[in-house]
Coordinates of C-alpha atoms in Angstrom, one line a residue:
M908 CA 0.0 0.0 0.0
S909 CA 1.4 3.4 -1.0
N910 CA 2.4 5.9 1.7
Y911 CA 2.0 8.8 -0.6
V912 CA -0.1 11.6 0.8
P913 CA -1.5 14.2 -1.6
P914 CA 0.1 17.7 -1.0
D915 CA -3.3 19.2 0.0
D916 CA -3.7 16.5 2.7
V917 CA -0.2 17.2 3.9
A918 CA -1.0 20.9 4.3
T919 CA -4.2 20.0 6.0
R920 CA -2.5 17.7 8.5
R921 CA 0.3 20.3 9.2
A922 CA -2.1 23.2 9.8
P923 CA -3.3 22.2 13.3
T924 CA 0.3 21.5 14.4
I925 CA 1.5 24.9 13.2
T926 CA -1.5 26.6 14.7
R927 CA -0.8 25.0 18.1
Q928 CA 2.9 26.0 17.9
V929 CA 2.0 29.6 17.2
N930 CA -0.7 29.7 19.9
D931 CA 1.7 28.1 22.4
R932 CA 4.4 30.7 21.7
L933 CA 1.9 33.6 21.8
A934 CA 0.6 32.3 25.2
L935 CA 4.1 31.9 26.7
D936 CA 5.1 35.4 25.6
L937 CA 1.8 36.6 27.1
F938 CA 2.7 35.0 30.5
A939 CA 6.2 36.5 30.3
Q940 CA 4.8 40.0 29.7
Q941 CA 1.8 40.0 31.9
G942 CA 2.5 37.5 34.7
P943 CA -0.1 35.0 36.0
L944 CA -3.3 34.6 34.0
S945 CA -6.4 32.4 34.1
R946 CA -7.6 30.3 31.2
T947 CA -10.4 32.8 30.5
Q948 CA -7.9 35.6 30.4
V949 CA -5.7 33.7 28.0
R950 CA -8.8 32.9 25.9
D951 CA -9.9 36.6 25.7
I952 CA -6.5 38.1 25.0
L953 CA -5.5 35.6 22.3
G954 CA -9.0 35.5 20.9
V955 CA -9.3 31.7 20.8
S956 CA -12.2 29.5 21.8
Q957 CA -12.6 28.1 25.3
P958 CA -11.8 24.5 24.3
T959 CA -8.7 25.8 22.5
A960 CA -7.7 27.7 25.7
I961 CA -8.2 24.7 27.9
D962 CA -6.2 22.5 25.5
L963 CA -3.4 25.1 25.3
I964 CA -3.1 25.4 29.1
K965 CA -3.0 21.6 29.5
R966 CA -0.3 21.4 26.8
L967 CA 1.9 24.0 28.3
E968 CA 1.5 22.6 31.8
S969 CA 2.4 19.1 30.6
A970 CA 5.5 20.5 28.8
G971 CA 6.7 22.0 32.1
H972 CA 6.4 25.6 30.9
I973 CA 3.6 26.8 33.2
Q974 CA 2.1 25.8 36.5
P975 CA -0.7 26.9 38.8
V976 CA 0.5 29.8 41.0
G977 CA -2.7 30.9 42.8
E978 CA -6.3 31.8 42.3
E979 CA -8.0 34.8 40.8
R980 CA -9.4 37.4 43.2
Q981 CA -13.1 37.4 42.9
T982 CA -16.0 39.4 44.4
R983 CA -18.8 37.1 43.3
P984 CA -19.7 33.8 45.0
G985 CA -18.5 30.6 43.4
P986 CA -15.3 28.8 42.6
R987 CA -12.3 31.0 41.8
A988 CA -10.4 30.6 38.6
V989 CA -6.9 29.1 38.8
L990 CA -4.1 31.4 37.8
Y991 CA -1.2 30.0 35.8
G992 CA 2.3 31.4 35.5
L993 CA 5.7 30.5 34.0
V994 CA 7.7 27.9 35.8
S995 CA 10.5 29.7 37.6
G996 CA 13.7 28.5 39.2
R997 CA 14.5 25.9 36.6
W998 CA 16.3 27.6 33.7
F999 CA 18.4 30.7 33.8
V1000 CA 20.5 33.1 31.7
A1001 CA 23.8 34.8 32.5
G1002 CA 24.8 38.3 31.5
A1003 CA 28.1 40.2 31.8
N1004 CA 29.4 43.6 30.7
I1005 CA 32.7 45.4 30.6
R1006 CA 32.9 49.1 31.0
D1007 CA 35.3 51.6 32.5
R1008 CA 37.6 48.9 33.9
K1009 CA 34.7 47.2 35.6
I1010 CA 33.2 43.8 34.9
S1011 CA 29.6 43.3 36.0
A1012 CA 27.8 39.9 35.8
A1013 CA 24.3 38.8 36.7
I1014 CA 21.9 35.9 36.6
G1015 CA 18.3 36.1 35.4
D1016 CA 15.5 33.6 35.5
L1017 CA 14.1 32.5 32.2
A1018 CA 10.7 33.3 33.5
G1019 CA 11.6 36.9 34.0
G1020 CA 11.9 39.2 37.0
P1021 CA 14.8 41.1 38.5
A1022 CA 18.4 39.8 38.4
L1023 CA 18.9 37.1 41.0
E1024 CA 22.5 38.0 41.7
T1025 CA 24.9 40.7 40.5
V1026 CA 28.6 40.9 41.1
V1027 CA 31.0 43.7 40.0
H1028 CA 34.8 43.1 39.6
T1029 CA 37.5 45.6 39.0
V1030 CA 39.7 44.7 36.1
D1031 CA 43.1 43.5 37.2
R1032 CA 46.3 42.1 35.5
R1033 CA 45.0 38.7 34.7
P1034 CA 43.9 37.8 31.2
L1035 CA 40.5 39.5 30.5
P1036 CA 38.6 36.3 29.5
D1037 CA 39.6 34.7 32.8
Q1038 CA 38.2 37.6 34.7
I1039 CA 34.9 37.6 32.8
V1040 CA 34.5 33.9 33.3
D1041 CA 35.3 34.4 37.1
A1042 CA 32.6 37.1 37.3
I1043 CA 30.0 34.9 35.7
T1044 CA 30.8 31.8 37.6
T1045 CA 30.8 33.8 40.9
S1046 CA 27.3 35.1 40.1
I1047 CA 26.1 31.6 39.3
R1048 CA 27.6 30.3 42.6
Q1049 CA 26.2 33.1 44.7
A1050 CA 22.7 32.6 43.1
G1051 CA 22.9 29.0 44.4
I1052 CA 22.1 27.4 41.0
P1053 CA 24.0 24.7 39.0
A1054 CA 26.0 25.9 36.0
S1055 CA 24.1 23.4 33.9
S1056 CA 20.9 25.3 34.4
I1057 CA 22.3 28.3 32.5
D1058 CA 20.7 28.2 29.0
R1059 CA 22.5 31.2 27.5
T1060 CA 25.2 33.8 28.3
V1061 CA 25.5 37.2 26.7
V1062 CA 28.6 39.5 27.2
G1063 CA 28.6 43.2 26.5
V1064 CA 31.8 44.7 25.2
P1065 CA 33.0 48.3 24.6
G1066 CA 33.7 48.1 20.9
I1067 CA 32.7 46.5 17.6
V1068 CA 31.6 42.9 17.5
D1069 CA 32.6 41.6 14.1
E1070 CA 29.5 40.6 12.2
A1071 CA 31.3 37.8 10.3
T1072 CA 33.0 36.1 13.3
G1073 CA 31.0 37.1 16.3
D1074 CA 34.3 38.0 18.0
L1075 CA 35.6 41.3 19.3
G1076 CA 36.6 43.6 16.5
F1077 CA 38.1 47.1 16.9
S1078 CA 37.9 48.3 20.5
W1079 CA 39.8 51.3 21.8
D1080 CA 39.6 50.0 25.3
L1081 CA 40.5 46.3 24.6
P1082 CA 43.0 46.4 21.7
R1083 CA 44.8 43.3 22.9
W1084 CA 41.7 41.1 22.5
R1085 CA 40.7 41.9 19.0
G1086 CA 39.7 38.6 17.5
R1087 CA 40.8 36.7 20.7
L1088 CA 38.0 37.1 23.2
L1089 CA 35.2 34.8 22.1
E1090 CA 37.0 31.5 22.0
P1091 CA 38.5 31.6 25.5
L1092 CA 35.1 32.7 26.9
R1093 CA 33.4 29.8 25.2
Q1094 CA 36.0 27.4 26.7
G1095 CA 35.3 28.8 30.2
I1096 CA 31.5 28.9 30.0
A1097 CA 29.4 25.8 29.2
S1098 CA 26.3 27.5 27.9
P1099 CA 26.0 29.0 24.4
L1100 CA 27.7 32.4 24.6
Q1101 CA 27.8 35.5 22.4
L1102 CA 29.2 39.0 22.4
L1103 CA 27.3 42.2 21.7
N1104 CA 28.2 45.9 21.9
G1105 CA 27.3 47.3 25.3
V1106 CA 25.5 50.3 23.8
Q1107 CA 23.3 48.0 21.7
L1108 CA 22.5 46.0 24.9
A1109 CA 21.6 49.2 26.7
A1110 CA 19.2 50.2 23.9
M1111 CA 17.6 46.8 24.0
S1112 CA 17.1 47.3 27.8
E1113 CA 15.6 50.7 27.4
G1114 CA 13.4 49.4 24.6
Q1115 CA 11.4 47.3 27.1
A1116 CA 9.8 50.4 28.7
D1117 CA 6.1 50.5 28.0
D1118 CA 6.3 53.8 26.0
L1119 CA 9.2 52.5 23.8
R1120 CA 8.3 48.8 23.3
H1121 CA 6.0 49.5 20.4
R1122 CA 7.9 52.4 18.8
R1123 CA 9.1 51.7 15.3
T1124 CA 12.4 53.6 15.7
F1125 CA 14.3 55.3 18.5
A1126 CA 18.0 56.1 19.0
L1127 CA 20.0 55.6 22.2
M1128 CA 22.8 58.1 22.5
W1129 CA 25.5 57.0 25.0
V1130 CA 27.6 59.8 26.5
G1131 CA 30.0 58.8 29.2
T1132 CA 33.7 58.1 29.2
G1133 CA 33.1 57.2 25.5
V1134 CA 30.4 58.0 23.0
G1135 CA 28.2 55.7 21.0
L1136 CA 24.8 55.2 19.5
C1137 CA 22.3 52.5 18.8
L1138 CA 19.4 52.8 16.4
M1139 CA 16.5 50.5 17.3
V1140 CA 14.3 49.5 14.4
N1141 CA 11.2 47.4 15.2
G1142 CA 12.7 46.2 18.5
S1143 CA 16.1 45.2 17.1
P1144 CA 19.4 47.1 17.1
L1145 CA 20.8 48.2 13.7
I1146 CA 24.1 46.3 13.6
G1147 CA 25.5 47.4 10.2
A1148 CA 27.4 45.5 7.5
S1149 CA 30.4 44.8 9.7
G1150 CA 28.9 45.3 13.1
A1151 CA 30.2 48.9 13.5
A1152 CA 26.9 50.8 13.2
G1153 CA 26.7 53.4 16.0
E1154 CA 30.4 54.0 16.5
I1155 CA 29.7 57.8 16.2
G1156 CA 32.6 58.7 18.5
Y1157 CA 34.9 58.6 15.4
T1158 CA 32.7 61.0 13.4
P1159 CA 34.4 64.3 12.3
V1160 CA 32.3 67.2 13.5
P1161 CA 32.1 71.0 13.0
G1162 CA 34.4 72.9 15.4
A1163 CA 37.1 70.2 15.5
P1164 CA 40.0 69.5 13.1
V1165 CA 39.7 66.4 10.8
L1166 CA 40.8 63.3 12.6
P1167 CA 43.5 60.9 11.1
V1168 CA 42.3 57.8 9.4
R1169 CA 44.1 55.6 12.0
P1170 CA 44.5 56.4 15.7
G1171 CA 47.8 57.8 16.9
G1172 CA 49.5 56.8 20.1
G1173 CA 47.4 59.3 22.1
G1174 CA 44.1 58.4 20.5
F1175 CA 41.8 60.0 18.0
E1176 CA 41.6 63.8 18.0
G1177 CA 39.1 66.1 16.2
D1178 CA 36.1 63.8 16.3
L1179 CA 32.8 63.6 18.3
Q1180 CA 34.6 61.8 21.1
S1181 CA 36.8 64.8 21.6
L1182 CA 33.8 67.1 22.0
I1183 CA 31.4 65.1 24.2
G1184 CA 33.5 62.3 25.6
A1185 CA 34.6 62.6 29.2
H1186 CA 38.0 63.9 28.3
G1187 CA 36.5 66.6 26.0
L1188 CA 34.0 67.7 28.7
R1189 CA 36.8 67.9 31.3
S1190 CA 38.7 70.2 28.9
L1191 CA 35.6 72.3 28.6
M1192 CA 35.5 72.6 32.4
T1193 CA 39.0 74.0 32.3
D1194 CA 38.3 76.4 29.4
M1195 CA 35.3 77.8 31.3
G1196 CA 37.4 78.4 34.5
F1197 CA 36.2 75.4 36.6
P1198 CA 38.7 73.4 38.7
A1199 CA 39.6 70.0 37.3
G1200 CA 37.1 67.4 38.2
S1201 CA 34.2 65.2 37.0
P1202 CA 31.9 66.5 34.3
G1203 CA 29.1 64.5 35.9
V1204 CA 29.5 66.2 39.3
L1205 CA 29.3 69.6 37.6
L1206 CA 26.2 68.6 35.6
R1207 CA 24.5 67.4 38.7
R1208 CA 25.2 70.7 40.4
A1209 CA 24.0 72.6 37.3
G1210 CA 20.7 70.7 37.3
H1211 CA 19.9 72.1 40.8
S1212 CA 21.3 75.6 40.5
R1213 CA 20.6 78.9 38.8
D1214 CA 24.3 79.9 38.9
E1215 CA 25.1 81.4 35.5
R1216 CA 28.4 79.7 35.1
L1217 CA 27.0 76.3 35.9
Q1218 CA 24.1 76.9 33.5
G1219 CA 26.6 78.0 30.9
Y1220 CA 28.4 74.7 31.2
L1221 CA 25.2 72.7 31.1
G1222 CA 24.1 74.7 28.0
E1223 CA 27.4 74.1 26.1
V1224 CA 27.4 70.4 26.9
A1225 CA 23.7 70.2 25.7
R1226 CA 24.6 72.1 22.5
R1227 CA 27.4 69.7 21.7
I1228 CA 25.2 66.7 22.2
A1229 CA 22.5 68.3 20.1
V1230 CA 25.0 68.7 17.2
A1231 CA 25.4 64.9 17.3
C1232 CA 21.6 64.3 17.5
A1233 CA 21.0 66.7 14.6
S1234 CA 23.5 65.0 12.4
I1235 CA 22.0 61.6 13.2
A1236 CA 18.5 62.7 12.7
S1237 CA 19.3 64.0 9.3
V1238 CA 20.2 60.5 8.2
V1239 CA 17.9 58.1 10.1
D1240 CA 15.1 60.4 11.6
P1241 CA 14.6 58.3 14.8
G1242 CA 12.0 60.7 16.3
L1243 CA 13.3 60.0 19.8
F1244 CA 16.7 60.1 21.5
V1245 CA 17.3 58.3 24.8
L1246 CA 20.3 59.7 26.6
Q1247 CA 22.4 57.1 28.4
G1248 CA 25.9 56.8 29.9
S1249 CA 27.4 58.4 33.0
T1250 CA 27.4 62.0 31.6
S1251 CA 23.8 61.7 30.4
I1252 CA 22.5 60.2 33.7
A1253 CA 24.4 62.8 35.7
G1254 CA 22.7 65.6 33.7
G1255 CA 19.3 64.0 34.0
V1256 CA 16.1 65.6 32.9
P1257 CA 17.6 69.2 32.8
L1258 CA 20.3 68.0 30.4
A1259 CA 17.8 66.2 28.2
A1260 CA 15.5 69.2 28.1
R1261 CA 18.4 71.5 27.1
V1262 CA 19.5 69.0 24.4
E1263 CA 16.0 69.0 22.9
E1264 CA 15.9 72.8 23.0
E1265 CA 19.3 73.1 21.3
F1266 CA 18.3 70.4 18.8
R1267 CA 15.2 72.4 17.7
K1268 CA 17.3 75.5 17.2
M1269 CA 19.6 73.7 14.7
S1270 CA 17.4 71.2 13.0
P1271 CA 14.0 71.5 11.2
L1272 CA 13.3 67.8 12.0
D1273 CA 11.2 66.7 14.9
A1274 CA 12.7 64.7 17.8
T1275 CA 12.1 64.3 21.5
V1276 CA 15.0 63.8 23.9
I1277 CA 14.6 61.9 27.2
T1278 CA 16.9 60.4 29.9
G1279 CA 17.4 56.7 30.1
R1280 CA 15.5 54.7 32.8
H1281 CA 18.3 52.3 33.8
H1282 CA 20.8 54.5 35.7
E1283 CA 23.4 51.9 36.6
Q1284 CA 23.4 48.6 34.7
A1285 CA 21.6 49.3 31.4
E1286 CA 24.0 47.1 29.4
L1287 CA 23.7 44.2 32.0
E1288 CA 19.9 44.4 31.9
G1289 CA 20.1 44.3 28.1
A1290 CA 22.3 41.2 28.2
L1291 CA 19.8 39.4 30.4
H1292 CA 16.9 40.5 28.1
L1293 CA 18.7 39.2 25.0
G1294 CA 19.7 36.0 26.8
R1295 CA 16.1 35.4 27.8
A1296 CA 14.9 36.0 24.2
L1297 CA 17.4 33.6 22.8
A1298 CA 16.9 30.9 25.4
R1299 CA 13.1 31.2 25.1
R1300 CA 13.4 30.6 21.4
E1301 CA 15.3 27.4 22.1
R1302 CA 12.9 26.3 24.9
W1303 CA 9.6 27.5 23.5
G1304 CA 10.3 27.4 19.7
G1305 CA 9.5 30.2 17.2
D1306 CA 10.5 33.8 17.3
A1307 CA 10.2 36.1 20.4

């Protein structure tokens, strides 16, 4: 007897399976975003029938993805509906980030929620991969979980991640490890591991805010020790052909001499980094008669003072950042700039407001400027977010 099945019958048989897979993934994403839900709530939000919702809940519970976590609060007499939530405490992700000679690492539950454990190490003389592995393994140990329960690890780096190899490309801060970072990390960490630029991770983290999650585009401008940008398009960072998209610190700008093609021994000069990077803003402090110190400290003071000199410094910093925003807006028109990095966070809302004011003076385009929500560990939060998305794709199937 022939085993041949006509194509139309194959499609007919596949359709219910595909529909179930799609519904399962939609439901799991729903639990991840909204927390515990009843069968009726799942039915109403997904727009499926009651029998389909019942079957879906049974299927996800049998697969070990969800479990009963309580009962629905109810004002009317009668039985209360069971609430289901994602199974927690079983699978985890690890994140790490390198910035300003600090290595931070954290563990997150695949089900979501705040980081379970965060450690911060100061970079020392040991090989950098060993220190990153130590930070990650320390966070795993302190979280009290087995290393085998880590589904995915994401590490943020201050530089370009080569799109072709996935390894560290050009990095001003980590020149020794160009093309040599990924393999030793993978040897020291058992779970699948990948590198991503820290600014891109910060943008992914900021993009989880309710008012940004559904925006088609926005740009995160990083202003701290270094300068960077990430354009988010439909929830994903624009990486570029080689992985170098957003390296705006190397952009020649008005008011500065043209930079050399290759960095000299003392670093690039005459680019955007020299105007709004920490070194450039310290030079501005000296030029304006302030004693040597931290630009962030001065910007915090300016945000709470009417002193003309302090306001003058705040205004000039804002003007310089606005030059960068106007240049970027003329090319990609993001509509919204999120300011991140130590300088941006120190300046806070007053700096963001002044940047938007200066932007509108120099550009006919429309853009709003706001301060980032994550003040300390935006890149680390982004690493955990990306790790969860990748691990969920493996565990749950389909796209996030």
